[in-house]
XYZ file of C-alpha atoms in Angstrom:
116
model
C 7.900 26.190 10.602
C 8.507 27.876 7.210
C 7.255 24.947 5.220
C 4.580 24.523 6.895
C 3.494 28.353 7.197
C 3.600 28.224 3.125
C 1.879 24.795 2.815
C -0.948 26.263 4.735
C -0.891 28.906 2.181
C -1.659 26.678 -0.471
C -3.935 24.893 1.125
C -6.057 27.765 2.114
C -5.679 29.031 -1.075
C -7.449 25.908 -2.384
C -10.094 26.054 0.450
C -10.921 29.500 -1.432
C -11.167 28.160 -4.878
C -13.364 25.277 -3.304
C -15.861 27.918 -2.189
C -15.281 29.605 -5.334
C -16.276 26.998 -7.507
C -18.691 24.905 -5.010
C -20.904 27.773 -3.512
C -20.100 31.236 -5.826
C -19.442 30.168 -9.039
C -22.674 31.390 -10.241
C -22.143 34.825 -8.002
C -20.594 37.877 -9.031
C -17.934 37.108 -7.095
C -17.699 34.025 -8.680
C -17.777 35.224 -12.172
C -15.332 37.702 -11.757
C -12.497 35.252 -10.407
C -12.716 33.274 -12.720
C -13.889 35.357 -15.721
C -17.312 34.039 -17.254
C -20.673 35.095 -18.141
C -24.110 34.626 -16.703
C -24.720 32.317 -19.041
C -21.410 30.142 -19.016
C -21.994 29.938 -14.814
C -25.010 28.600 -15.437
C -23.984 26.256 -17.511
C -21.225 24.772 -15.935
C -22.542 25.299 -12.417
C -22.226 21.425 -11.504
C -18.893 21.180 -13.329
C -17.587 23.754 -11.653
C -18.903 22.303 -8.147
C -16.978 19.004 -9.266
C -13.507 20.726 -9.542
C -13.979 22.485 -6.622
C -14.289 19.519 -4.367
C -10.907 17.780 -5.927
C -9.256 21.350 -4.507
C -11.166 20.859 -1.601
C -9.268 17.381 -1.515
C -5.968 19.183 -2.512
C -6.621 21.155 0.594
C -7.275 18.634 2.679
C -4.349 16.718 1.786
C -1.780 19.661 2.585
C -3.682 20.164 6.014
C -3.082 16.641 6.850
C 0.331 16.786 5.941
C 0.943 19.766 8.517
C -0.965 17.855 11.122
C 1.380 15.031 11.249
C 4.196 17.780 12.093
C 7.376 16.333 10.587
C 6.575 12.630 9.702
C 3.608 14.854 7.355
C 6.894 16.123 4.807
C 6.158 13.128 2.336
C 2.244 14.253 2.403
C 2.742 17.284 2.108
C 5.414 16.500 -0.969
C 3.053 14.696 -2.942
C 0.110 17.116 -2.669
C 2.413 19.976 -2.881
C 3.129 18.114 -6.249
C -0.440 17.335 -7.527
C -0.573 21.440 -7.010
C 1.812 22.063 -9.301
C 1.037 19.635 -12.105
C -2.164 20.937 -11.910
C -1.267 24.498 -12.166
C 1.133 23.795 -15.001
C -2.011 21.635 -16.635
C -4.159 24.476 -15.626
C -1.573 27.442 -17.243
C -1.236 25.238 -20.526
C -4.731 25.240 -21.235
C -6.875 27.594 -20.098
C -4.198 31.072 -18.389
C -0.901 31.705 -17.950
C -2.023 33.355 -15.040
C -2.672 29.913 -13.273
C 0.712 29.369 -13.470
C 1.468 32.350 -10.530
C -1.353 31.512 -8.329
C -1.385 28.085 -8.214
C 1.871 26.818 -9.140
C 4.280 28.920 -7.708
C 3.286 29.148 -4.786
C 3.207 25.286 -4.778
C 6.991 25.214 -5.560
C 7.821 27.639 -3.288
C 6.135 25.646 -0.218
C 7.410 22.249 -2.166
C 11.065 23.435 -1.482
C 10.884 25.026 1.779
C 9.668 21.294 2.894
C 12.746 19.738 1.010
C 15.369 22.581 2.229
C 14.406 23.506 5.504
């Protein structure tokens, strides 16, 4: 129950960033998350839209995992896992800050699937 309470976390966290990145990127609301300009949202507008569907995926992935209930654990390990290496990726070059909302959470979920 645990687990899967903090998996959905994740994944709704990355359901967020998708509409982030897919539909406000270019948005005040957009710009502020994540920090840019006018000018930079403009210009990286379908970029932007790209990396928000692979955390759509991300998110997709986690909900399937709960879906399947218990047999779901190994999904939800591996995506649980692509979370984190790409918060660590994410933390190593562009924020530290990446590193508390994306990975940790992602290892926190990872080992309530592999403890409870």
């Amino acid at each position: 129950m645990l687990a899967n309470l903090l998996t959905g976390l994740v994944a709704l966290l990355h359901a967020y960033i998708l509409i982030l990145e897919m539909f406000l990127w270019d948005r005040p609301q957009g710009m502020k998350a994540f920090n840019t300009t006018p000018e930079f949202a403009k210009s990286t507008k379908t970029l932007a839209a790209n990396q928000g569907l692979y955390n759509g995926f991300l998110a997709a992935g986690l909900g399937w995992g709960i879906w399947l209930g218990e047999a779901g654990d190994p999904v939800k390990i591996f995506f649980l896992l692509c979370v984190a290496v790409a918060g660590l990726y994410g933390a190593l070059t562009v924020g530290r800050k990446i590193l508390f909302i994306q990975t940790l959470p992602a290892l926190v979920a990872l080992a309530a699937v592999l403890f409870t």
